[in-house]
PDB file of N, CA, C and O in Angstrom:
ATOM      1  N   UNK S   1      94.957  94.870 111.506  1.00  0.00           N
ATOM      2  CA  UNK S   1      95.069  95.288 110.144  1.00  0.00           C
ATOM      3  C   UNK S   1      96.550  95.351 109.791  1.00  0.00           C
ATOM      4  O   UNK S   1      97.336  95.787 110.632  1.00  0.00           O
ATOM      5  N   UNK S   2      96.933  94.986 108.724  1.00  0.00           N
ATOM      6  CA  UNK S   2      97.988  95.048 107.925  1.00  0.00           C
ATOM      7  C   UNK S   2      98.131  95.780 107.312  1.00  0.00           C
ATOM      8  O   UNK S   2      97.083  96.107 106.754  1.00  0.00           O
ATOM      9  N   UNK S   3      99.565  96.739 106.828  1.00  0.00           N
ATOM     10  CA  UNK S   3      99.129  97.723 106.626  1.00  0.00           C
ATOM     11  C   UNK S   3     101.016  97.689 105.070  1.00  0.00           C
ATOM     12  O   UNK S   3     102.164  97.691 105.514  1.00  0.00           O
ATOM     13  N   UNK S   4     100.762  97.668 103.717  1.00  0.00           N
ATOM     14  CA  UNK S   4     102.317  97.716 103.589  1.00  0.00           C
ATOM     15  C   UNK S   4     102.184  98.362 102.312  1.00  0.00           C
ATOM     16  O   UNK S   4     101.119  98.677 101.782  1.00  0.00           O
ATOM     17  N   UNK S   5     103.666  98.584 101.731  1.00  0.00           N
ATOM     18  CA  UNK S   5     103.859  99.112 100.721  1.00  0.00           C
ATOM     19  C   UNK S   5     105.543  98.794 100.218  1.00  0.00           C
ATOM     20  O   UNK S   5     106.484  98.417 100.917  1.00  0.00           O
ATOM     21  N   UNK S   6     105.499  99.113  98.709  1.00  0.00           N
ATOM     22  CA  UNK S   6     106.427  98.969  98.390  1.00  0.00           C
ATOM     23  C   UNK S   6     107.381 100.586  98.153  1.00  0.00           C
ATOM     24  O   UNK S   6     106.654 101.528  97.836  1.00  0.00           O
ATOM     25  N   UNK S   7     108.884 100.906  98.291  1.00  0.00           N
ATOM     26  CA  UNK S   7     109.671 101.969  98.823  1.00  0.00           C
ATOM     27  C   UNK S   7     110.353 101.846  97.516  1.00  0.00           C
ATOM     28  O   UNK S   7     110.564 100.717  97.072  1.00  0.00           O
ATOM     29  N   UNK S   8     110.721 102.902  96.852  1.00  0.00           N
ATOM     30  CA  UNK S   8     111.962 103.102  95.698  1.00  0.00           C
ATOM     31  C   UNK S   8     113.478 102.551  96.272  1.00  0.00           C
ATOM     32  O   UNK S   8     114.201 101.911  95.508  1.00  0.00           O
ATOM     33  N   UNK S   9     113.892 102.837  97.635  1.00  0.00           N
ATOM     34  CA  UNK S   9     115.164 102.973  98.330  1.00  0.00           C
ATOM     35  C   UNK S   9     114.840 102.965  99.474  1.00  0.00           C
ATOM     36  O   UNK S   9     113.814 103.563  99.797  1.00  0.00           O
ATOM     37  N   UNK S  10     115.484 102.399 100.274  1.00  0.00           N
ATOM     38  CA  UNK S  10     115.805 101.799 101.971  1.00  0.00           C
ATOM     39  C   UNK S  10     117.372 103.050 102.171  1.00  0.00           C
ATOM     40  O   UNK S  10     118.501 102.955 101.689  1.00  0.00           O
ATOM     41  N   UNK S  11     116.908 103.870 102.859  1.00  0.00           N
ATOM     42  CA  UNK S  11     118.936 104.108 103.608  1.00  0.00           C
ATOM     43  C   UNK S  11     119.169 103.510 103.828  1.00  0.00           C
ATOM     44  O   UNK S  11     118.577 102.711 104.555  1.00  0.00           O
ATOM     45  N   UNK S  12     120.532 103.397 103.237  1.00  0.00           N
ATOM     46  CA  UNK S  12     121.483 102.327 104.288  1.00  0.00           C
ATOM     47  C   UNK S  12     122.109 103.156 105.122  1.00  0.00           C
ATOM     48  O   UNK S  12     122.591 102.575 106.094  1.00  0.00           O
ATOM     49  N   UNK S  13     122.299 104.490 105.080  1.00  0.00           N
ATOM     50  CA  UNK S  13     122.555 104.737 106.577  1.00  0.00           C
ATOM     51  C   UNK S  13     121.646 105.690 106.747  1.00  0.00           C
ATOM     52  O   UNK S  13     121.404 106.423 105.787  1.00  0.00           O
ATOM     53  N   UNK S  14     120.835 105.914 108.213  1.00  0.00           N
ATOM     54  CA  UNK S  14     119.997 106.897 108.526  1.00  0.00           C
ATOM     55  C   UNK S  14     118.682 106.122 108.767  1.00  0.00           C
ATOM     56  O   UNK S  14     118.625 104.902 108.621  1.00  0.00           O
ATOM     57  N   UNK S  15     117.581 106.914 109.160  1.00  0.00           N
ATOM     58  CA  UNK S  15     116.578 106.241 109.634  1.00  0.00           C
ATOM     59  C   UNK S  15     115.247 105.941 108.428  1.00  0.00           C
ATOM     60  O   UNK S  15     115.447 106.660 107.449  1.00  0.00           O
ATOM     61  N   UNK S  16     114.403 105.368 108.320  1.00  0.00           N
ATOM     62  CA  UNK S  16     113.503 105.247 107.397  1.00  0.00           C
ATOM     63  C   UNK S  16     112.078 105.467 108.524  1.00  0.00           C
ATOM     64  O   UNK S  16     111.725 104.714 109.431  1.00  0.00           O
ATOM     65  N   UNK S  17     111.674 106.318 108.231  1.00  0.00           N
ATOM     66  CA  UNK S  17     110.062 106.675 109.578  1.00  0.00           C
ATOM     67  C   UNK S  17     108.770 106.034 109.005  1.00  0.00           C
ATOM     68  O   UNK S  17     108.844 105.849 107.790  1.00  0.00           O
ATOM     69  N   UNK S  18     107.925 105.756 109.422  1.00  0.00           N
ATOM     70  CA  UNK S  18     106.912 105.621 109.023  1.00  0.00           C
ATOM     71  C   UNK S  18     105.812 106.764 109.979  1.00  0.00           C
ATOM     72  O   UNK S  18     105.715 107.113 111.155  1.00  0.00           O
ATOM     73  N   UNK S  19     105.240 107.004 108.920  1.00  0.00           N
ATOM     74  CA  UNK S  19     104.154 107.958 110.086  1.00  0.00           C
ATOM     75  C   UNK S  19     102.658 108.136 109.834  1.00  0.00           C
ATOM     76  O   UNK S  19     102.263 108.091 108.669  1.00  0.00           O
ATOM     77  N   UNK S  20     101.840 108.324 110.780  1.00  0.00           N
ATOM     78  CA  UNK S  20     100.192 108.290 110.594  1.00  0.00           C
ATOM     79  C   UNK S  20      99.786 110.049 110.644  1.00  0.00           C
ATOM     80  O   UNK S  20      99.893 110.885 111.541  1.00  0.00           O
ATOM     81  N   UNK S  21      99.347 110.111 109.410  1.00  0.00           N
ATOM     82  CA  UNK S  21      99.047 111.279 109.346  1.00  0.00           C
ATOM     83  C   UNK S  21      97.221 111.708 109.565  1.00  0.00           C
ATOM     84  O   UNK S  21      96.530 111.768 108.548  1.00  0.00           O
ATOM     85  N   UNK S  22      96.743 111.912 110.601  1.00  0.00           N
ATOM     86  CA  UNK S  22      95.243 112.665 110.328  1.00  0.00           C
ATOM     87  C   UNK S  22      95.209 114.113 110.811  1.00  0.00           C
ATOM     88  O   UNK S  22      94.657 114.778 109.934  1.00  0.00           O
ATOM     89  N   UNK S  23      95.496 114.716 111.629  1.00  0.00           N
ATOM     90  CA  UNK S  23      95.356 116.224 111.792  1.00  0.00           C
ATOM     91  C   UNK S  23      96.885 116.890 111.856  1.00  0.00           C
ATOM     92  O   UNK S  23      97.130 118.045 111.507  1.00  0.00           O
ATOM     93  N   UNK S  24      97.802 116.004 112.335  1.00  0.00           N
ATOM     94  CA  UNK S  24      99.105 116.192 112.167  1.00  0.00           C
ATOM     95  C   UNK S  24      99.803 115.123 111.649  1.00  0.00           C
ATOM     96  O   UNK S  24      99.167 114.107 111.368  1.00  0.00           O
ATOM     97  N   UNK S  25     101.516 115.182 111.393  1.00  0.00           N
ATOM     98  CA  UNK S  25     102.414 114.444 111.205  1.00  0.00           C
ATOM     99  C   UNK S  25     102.945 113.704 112.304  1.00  0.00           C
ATOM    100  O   UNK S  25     103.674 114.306 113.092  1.00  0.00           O
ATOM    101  N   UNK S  26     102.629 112.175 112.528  1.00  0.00           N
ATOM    102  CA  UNK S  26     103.159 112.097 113.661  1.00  0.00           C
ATOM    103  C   UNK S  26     104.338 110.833 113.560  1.00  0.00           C
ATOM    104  O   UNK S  26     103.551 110.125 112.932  1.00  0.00           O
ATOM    105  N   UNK S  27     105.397 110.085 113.643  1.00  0.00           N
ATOM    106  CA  UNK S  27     106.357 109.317 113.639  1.00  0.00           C
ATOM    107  C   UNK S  27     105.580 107.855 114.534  1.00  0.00           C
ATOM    108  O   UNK S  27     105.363 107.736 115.740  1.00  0.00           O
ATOM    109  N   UNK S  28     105.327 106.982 113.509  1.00  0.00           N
ATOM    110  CA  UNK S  28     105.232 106.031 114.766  1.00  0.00           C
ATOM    111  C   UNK S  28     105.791 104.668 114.925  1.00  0.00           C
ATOM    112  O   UNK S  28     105.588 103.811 115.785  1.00  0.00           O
ATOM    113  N   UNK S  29     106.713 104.693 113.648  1.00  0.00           N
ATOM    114  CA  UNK S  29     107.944 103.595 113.969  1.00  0.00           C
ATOM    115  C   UNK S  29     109.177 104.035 113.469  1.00  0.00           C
ATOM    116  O   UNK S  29     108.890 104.518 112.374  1.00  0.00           O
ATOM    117  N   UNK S  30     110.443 104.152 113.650  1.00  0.00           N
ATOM    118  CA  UNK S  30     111.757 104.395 112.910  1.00  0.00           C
ATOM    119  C   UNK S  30     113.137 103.063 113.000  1.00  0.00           C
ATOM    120  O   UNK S  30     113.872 102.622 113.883  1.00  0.00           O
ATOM    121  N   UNK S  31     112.907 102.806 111.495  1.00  0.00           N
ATOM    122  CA  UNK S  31     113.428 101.788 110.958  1.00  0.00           C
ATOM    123  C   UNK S  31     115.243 101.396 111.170  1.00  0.00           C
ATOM    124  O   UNK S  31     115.305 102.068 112.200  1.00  0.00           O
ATOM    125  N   UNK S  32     115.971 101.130 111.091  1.00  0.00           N
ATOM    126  CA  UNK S  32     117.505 101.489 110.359  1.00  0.00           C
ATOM    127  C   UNK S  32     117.967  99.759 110.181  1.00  0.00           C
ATOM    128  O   UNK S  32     117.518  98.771 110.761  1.00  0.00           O
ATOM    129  N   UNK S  33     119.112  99.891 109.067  1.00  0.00           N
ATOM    130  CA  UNK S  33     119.222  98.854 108.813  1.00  0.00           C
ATOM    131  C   UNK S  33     119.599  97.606 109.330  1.00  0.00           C
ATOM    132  O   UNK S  33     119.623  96.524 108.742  1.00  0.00           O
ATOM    133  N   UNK S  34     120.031  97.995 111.048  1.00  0.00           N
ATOM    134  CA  UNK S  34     120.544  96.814 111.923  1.00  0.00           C
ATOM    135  C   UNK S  34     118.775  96.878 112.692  1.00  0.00           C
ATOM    136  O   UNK S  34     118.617  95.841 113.335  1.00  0.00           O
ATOM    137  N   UNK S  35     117.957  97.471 112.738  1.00  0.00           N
ATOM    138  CA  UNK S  35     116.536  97.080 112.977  1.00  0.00           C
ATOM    139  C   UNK S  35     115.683  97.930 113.558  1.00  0.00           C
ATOM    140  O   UNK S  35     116.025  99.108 113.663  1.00  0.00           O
ATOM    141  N   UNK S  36     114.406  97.498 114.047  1.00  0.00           N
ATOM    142  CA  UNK S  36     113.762  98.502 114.022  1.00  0.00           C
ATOM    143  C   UNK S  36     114.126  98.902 115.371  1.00  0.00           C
ATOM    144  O   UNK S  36     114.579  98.110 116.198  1.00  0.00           O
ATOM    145  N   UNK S  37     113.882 100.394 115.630  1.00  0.00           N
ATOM    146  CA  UNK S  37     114.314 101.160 116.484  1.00  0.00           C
ATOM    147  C   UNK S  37     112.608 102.460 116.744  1.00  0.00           C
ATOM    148  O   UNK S  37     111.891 103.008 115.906  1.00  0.00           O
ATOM    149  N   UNK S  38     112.582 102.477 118.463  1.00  0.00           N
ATOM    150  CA  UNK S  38     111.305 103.340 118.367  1.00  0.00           C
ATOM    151  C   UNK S  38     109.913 103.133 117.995  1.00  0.00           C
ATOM    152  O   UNK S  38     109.265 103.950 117.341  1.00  0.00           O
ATOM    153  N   UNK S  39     109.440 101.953 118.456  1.00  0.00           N
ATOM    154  CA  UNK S  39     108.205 101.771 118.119  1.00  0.00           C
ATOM    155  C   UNK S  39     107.333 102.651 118.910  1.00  0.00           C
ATOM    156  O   UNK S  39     107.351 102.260 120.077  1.00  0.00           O
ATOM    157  N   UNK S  40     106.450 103.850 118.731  1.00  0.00           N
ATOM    158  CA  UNK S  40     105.758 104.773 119.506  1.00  0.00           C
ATOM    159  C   UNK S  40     105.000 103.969 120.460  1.00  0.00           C
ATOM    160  O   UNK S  40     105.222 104.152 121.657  1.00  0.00           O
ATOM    161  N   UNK S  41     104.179 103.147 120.114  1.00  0.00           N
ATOM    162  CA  UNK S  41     103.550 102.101 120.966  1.00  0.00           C
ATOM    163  C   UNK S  41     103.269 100.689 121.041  1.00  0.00           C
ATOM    164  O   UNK S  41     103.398 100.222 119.909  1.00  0.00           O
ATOM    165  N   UNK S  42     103.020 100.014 121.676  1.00  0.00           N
ATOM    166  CA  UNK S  42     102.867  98.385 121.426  1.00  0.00           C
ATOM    167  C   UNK S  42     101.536  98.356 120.748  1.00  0.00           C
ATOM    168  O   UNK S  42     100.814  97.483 121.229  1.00  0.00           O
ATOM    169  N   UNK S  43     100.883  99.167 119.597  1.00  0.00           N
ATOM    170  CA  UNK S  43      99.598  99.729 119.122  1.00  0.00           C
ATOM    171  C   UNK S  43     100.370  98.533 117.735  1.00  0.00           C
ATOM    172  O   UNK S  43      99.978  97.395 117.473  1.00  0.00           O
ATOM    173  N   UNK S  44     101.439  99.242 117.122  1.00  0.00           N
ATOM    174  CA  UNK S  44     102.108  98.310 115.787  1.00  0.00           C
ATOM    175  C   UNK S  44     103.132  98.145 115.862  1.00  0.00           C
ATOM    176  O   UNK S  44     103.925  98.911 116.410  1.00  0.00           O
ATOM    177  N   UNK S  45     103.402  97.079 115.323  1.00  0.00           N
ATOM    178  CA  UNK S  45     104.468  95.871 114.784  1.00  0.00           C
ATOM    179  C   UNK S  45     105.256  95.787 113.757  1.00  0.00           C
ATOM    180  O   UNK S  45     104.649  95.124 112.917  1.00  0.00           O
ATOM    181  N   UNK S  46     106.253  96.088 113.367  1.00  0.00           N
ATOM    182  CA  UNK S  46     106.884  95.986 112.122  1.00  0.00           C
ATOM    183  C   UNK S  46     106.877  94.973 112.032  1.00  0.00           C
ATOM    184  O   UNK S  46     107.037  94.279 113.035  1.00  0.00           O
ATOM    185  N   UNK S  47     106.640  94.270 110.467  1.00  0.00           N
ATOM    186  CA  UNK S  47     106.579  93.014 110.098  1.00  0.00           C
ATOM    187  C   UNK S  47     107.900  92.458 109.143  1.00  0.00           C
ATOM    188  O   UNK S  47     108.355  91.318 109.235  1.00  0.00           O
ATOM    189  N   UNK S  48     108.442  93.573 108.158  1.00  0.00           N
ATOM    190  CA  UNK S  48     109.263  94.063 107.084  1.00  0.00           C
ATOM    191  C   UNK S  48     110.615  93.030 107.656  1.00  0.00           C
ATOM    192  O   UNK S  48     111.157  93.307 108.726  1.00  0.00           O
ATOM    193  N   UNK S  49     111.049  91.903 106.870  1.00  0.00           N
ATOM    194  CA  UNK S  49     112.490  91.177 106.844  1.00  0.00           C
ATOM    195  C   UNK S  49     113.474  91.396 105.866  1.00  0.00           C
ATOM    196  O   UNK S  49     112.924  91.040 104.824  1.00  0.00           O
ATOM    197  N   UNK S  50     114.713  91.809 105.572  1.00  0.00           N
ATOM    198  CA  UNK S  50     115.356  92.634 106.442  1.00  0.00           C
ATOM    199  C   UNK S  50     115.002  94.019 106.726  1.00  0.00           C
ATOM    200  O   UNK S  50     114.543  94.883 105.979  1.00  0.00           O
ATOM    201  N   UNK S  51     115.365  94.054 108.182  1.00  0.00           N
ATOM    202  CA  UNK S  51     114.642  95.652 108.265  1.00  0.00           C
ATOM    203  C   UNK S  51     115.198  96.281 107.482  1.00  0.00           C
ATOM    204  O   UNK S  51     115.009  97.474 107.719  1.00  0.00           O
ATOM    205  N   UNK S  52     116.112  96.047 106.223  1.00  0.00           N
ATOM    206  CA  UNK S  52     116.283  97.270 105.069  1.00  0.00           C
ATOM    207  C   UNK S  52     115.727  97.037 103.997  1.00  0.00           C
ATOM    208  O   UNK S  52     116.167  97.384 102.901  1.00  0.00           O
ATOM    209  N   UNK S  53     114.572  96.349 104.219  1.00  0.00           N
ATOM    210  CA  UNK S  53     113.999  95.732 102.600  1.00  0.00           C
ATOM    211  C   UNK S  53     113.171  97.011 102.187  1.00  0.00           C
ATOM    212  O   UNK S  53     112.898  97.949 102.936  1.00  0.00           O
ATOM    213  N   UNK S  54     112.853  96.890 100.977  1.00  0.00           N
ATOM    214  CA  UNK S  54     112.453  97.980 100.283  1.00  0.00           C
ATOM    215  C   UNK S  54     110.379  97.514 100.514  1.00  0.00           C
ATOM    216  O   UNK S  54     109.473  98.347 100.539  1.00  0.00           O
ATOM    217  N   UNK S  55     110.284  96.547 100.592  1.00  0.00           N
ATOM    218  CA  UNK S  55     109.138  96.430 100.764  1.00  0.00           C
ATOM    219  C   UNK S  55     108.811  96.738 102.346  1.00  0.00           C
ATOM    220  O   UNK S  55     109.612  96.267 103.153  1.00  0.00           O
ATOM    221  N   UNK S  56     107.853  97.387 102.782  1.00  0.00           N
ATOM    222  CA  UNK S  56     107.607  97.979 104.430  1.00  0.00           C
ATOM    223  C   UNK S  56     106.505  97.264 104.846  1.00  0.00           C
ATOM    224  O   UNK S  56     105.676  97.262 103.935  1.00  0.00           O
ATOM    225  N   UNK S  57     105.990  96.444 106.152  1.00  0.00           N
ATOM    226  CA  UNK S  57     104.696  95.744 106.331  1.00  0.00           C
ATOM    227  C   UNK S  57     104.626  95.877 107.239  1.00  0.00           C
ATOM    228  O   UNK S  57     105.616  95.488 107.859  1.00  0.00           O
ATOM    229  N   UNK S  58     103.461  96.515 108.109  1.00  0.00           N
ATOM    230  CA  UNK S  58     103.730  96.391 109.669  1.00  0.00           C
ATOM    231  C   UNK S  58     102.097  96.564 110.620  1.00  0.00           C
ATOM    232  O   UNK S  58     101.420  97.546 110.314  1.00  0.00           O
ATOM    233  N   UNK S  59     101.827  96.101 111.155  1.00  0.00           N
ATOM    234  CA  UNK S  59     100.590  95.644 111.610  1.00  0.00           C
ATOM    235  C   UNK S  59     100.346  96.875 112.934  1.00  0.00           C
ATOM    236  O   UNK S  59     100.997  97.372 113.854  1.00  0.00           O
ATOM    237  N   UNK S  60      98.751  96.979 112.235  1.00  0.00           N
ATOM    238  CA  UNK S  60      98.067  98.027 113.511  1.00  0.00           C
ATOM    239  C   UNK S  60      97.196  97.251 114.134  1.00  0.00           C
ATOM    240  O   UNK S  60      96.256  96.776 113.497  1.00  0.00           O
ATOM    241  N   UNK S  61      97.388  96.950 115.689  1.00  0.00           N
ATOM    242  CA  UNK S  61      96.798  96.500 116.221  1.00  0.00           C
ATOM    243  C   UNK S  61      95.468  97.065 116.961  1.00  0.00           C
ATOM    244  O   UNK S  61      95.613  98.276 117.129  1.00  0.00           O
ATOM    245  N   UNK S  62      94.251  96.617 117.448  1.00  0.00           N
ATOM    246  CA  UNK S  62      93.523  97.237 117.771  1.00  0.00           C
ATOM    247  C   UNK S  62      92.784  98.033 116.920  1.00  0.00           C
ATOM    248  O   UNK S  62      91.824  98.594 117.448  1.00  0.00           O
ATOM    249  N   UNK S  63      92.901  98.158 116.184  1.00  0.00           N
ATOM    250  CA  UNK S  63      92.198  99.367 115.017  1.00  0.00           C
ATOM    251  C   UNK S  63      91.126 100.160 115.822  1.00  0.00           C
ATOM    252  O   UNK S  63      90.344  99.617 116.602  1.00  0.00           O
ATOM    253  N   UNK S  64      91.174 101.863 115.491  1.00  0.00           N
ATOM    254  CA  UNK S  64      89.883 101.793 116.081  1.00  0.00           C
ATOM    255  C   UNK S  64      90.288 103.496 115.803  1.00  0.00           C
ATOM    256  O   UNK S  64      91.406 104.007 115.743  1.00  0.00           O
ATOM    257  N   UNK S  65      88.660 104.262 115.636  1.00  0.00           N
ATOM    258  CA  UNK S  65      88.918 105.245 114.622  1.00  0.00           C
ATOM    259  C   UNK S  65      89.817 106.294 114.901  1.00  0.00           C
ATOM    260  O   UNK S  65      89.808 107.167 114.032  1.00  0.00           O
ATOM    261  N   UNK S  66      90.570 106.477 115.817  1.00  0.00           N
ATOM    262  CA  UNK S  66      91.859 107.516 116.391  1.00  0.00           C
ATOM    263  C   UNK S  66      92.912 106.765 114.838  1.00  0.00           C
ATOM    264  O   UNK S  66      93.606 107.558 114.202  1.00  0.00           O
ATOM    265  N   UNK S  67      92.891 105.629 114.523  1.00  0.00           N
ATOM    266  CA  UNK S  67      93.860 105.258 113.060  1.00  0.00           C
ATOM    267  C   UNK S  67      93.446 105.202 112.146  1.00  0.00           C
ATOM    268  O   UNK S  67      93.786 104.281 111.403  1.00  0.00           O
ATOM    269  N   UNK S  68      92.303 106.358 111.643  1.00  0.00           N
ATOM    270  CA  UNK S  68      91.766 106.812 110.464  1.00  0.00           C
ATOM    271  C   UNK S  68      92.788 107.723 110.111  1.00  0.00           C
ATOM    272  O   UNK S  68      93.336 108.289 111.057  1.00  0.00           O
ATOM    273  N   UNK S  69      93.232 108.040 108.786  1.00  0.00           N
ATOM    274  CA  UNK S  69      93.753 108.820 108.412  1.00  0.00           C
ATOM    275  C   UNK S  69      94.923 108.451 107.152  1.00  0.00           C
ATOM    276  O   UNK S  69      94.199 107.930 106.304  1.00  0.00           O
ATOM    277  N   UNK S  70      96.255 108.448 106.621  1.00  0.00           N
ATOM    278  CA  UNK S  70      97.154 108.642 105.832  1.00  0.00           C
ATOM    279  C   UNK S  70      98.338 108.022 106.785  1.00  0.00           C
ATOM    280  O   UNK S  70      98.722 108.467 107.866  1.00  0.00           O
ATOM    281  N   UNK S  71      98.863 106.721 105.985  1.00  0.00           N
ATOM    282  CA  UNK S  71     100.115 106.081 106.647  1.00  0.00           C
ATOM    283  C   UNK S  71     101.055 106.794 105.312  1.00  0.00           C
ATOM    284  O   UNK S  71     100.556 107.386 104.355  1.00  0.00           O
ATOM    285  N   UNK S  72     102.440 106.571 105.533  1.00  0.00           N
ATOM    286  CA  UNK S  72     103.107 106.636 104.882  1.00  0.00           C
ATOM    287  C   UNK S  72     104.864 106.727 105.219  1.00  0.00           C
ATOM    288  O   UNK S  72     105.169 107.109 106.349  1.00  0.00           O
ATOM    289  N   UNK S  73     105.725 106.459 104.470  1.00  0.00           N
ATOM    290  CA  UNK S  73     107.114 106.337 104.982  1.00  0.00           C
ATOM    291  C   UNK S  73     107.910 107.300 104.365  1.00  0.00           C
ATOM    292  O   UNK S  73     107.482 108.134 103.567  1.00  0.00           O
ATOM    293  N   UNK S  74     109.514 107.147 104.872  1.00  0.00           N
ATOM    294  CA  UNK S  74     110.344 107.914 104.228  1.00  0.00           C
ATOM    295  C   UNK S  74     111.595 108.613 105.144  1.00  0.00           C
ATOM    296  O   UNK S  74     111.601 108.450 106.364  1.00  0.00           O
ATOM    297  N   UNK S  75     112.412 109.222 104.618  1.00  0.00           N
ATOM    298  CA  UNK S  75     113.479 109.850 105.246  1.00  0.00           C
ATOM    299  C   UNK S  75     112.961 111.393 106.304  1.00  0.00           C
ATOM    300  O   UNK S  75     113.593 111.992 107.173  1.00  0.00           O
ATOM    301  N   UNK S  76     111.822 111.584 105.844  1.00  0.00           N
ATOM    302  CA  UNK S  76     111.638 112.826 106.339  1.00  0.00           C
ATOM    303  C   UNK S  76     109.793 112.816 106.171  1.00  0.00           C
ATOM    304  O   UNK S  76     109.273 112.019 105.389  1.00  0.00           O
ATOM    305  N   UNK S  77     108.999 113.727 106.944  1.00  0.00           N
ATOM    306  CA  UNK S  77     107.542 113.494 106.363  1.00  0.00           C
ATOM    307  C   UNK S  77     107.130 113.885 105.300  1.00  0.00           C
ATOM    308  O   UNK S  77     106.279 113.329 104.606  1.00  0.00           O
ATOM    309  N   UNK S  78     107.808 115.066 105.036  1.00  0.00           N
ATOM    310  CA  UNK S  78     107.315 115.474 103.679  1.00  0.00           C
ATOM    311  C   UNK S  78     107.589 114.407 102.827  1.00  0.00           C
ATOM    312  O   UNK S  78     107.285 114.473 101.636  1.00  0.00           O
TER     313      UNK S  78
END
């Protein structure tokens, strides 16, 4: 599954997170503008060229219902 969205603003300096939210907040890729950095698992893929583009795309592999829940990005989770 593919999974993307479009972002108001990319940092250019600092990290951009993406995270899967179902019972908690959890981090499962962190972006920066020389590339991606921290992929939690070989589960997903950032897809997103340049890693500072404002558009975010990044593939969940395996799907399977533990990745039910609320994706979403940003400087911070809230």
């Amino acid at each position: 599954m593919t999974l993307s969205w479009s972002t108001a603003f990319f940092p250019s300096a600092g990290v951009y997170t993406v995270y899967h939210t179902n019972k908690d907040n959890k981090s499962i890729i962190e972006v920066t503008s020389d590339g991606v950095t921290k992929m939690q698992t070989e589960k997903y893929e950032y897809h997103s060229y340049p890693y500072n583009s404002t558009h975010i795309s990044f593939e969940i592999k395996n799907v399977s219902l533990e990745d039910a829940g609320y994706y979403a990005g940003g400087v911070t989770s809230e």
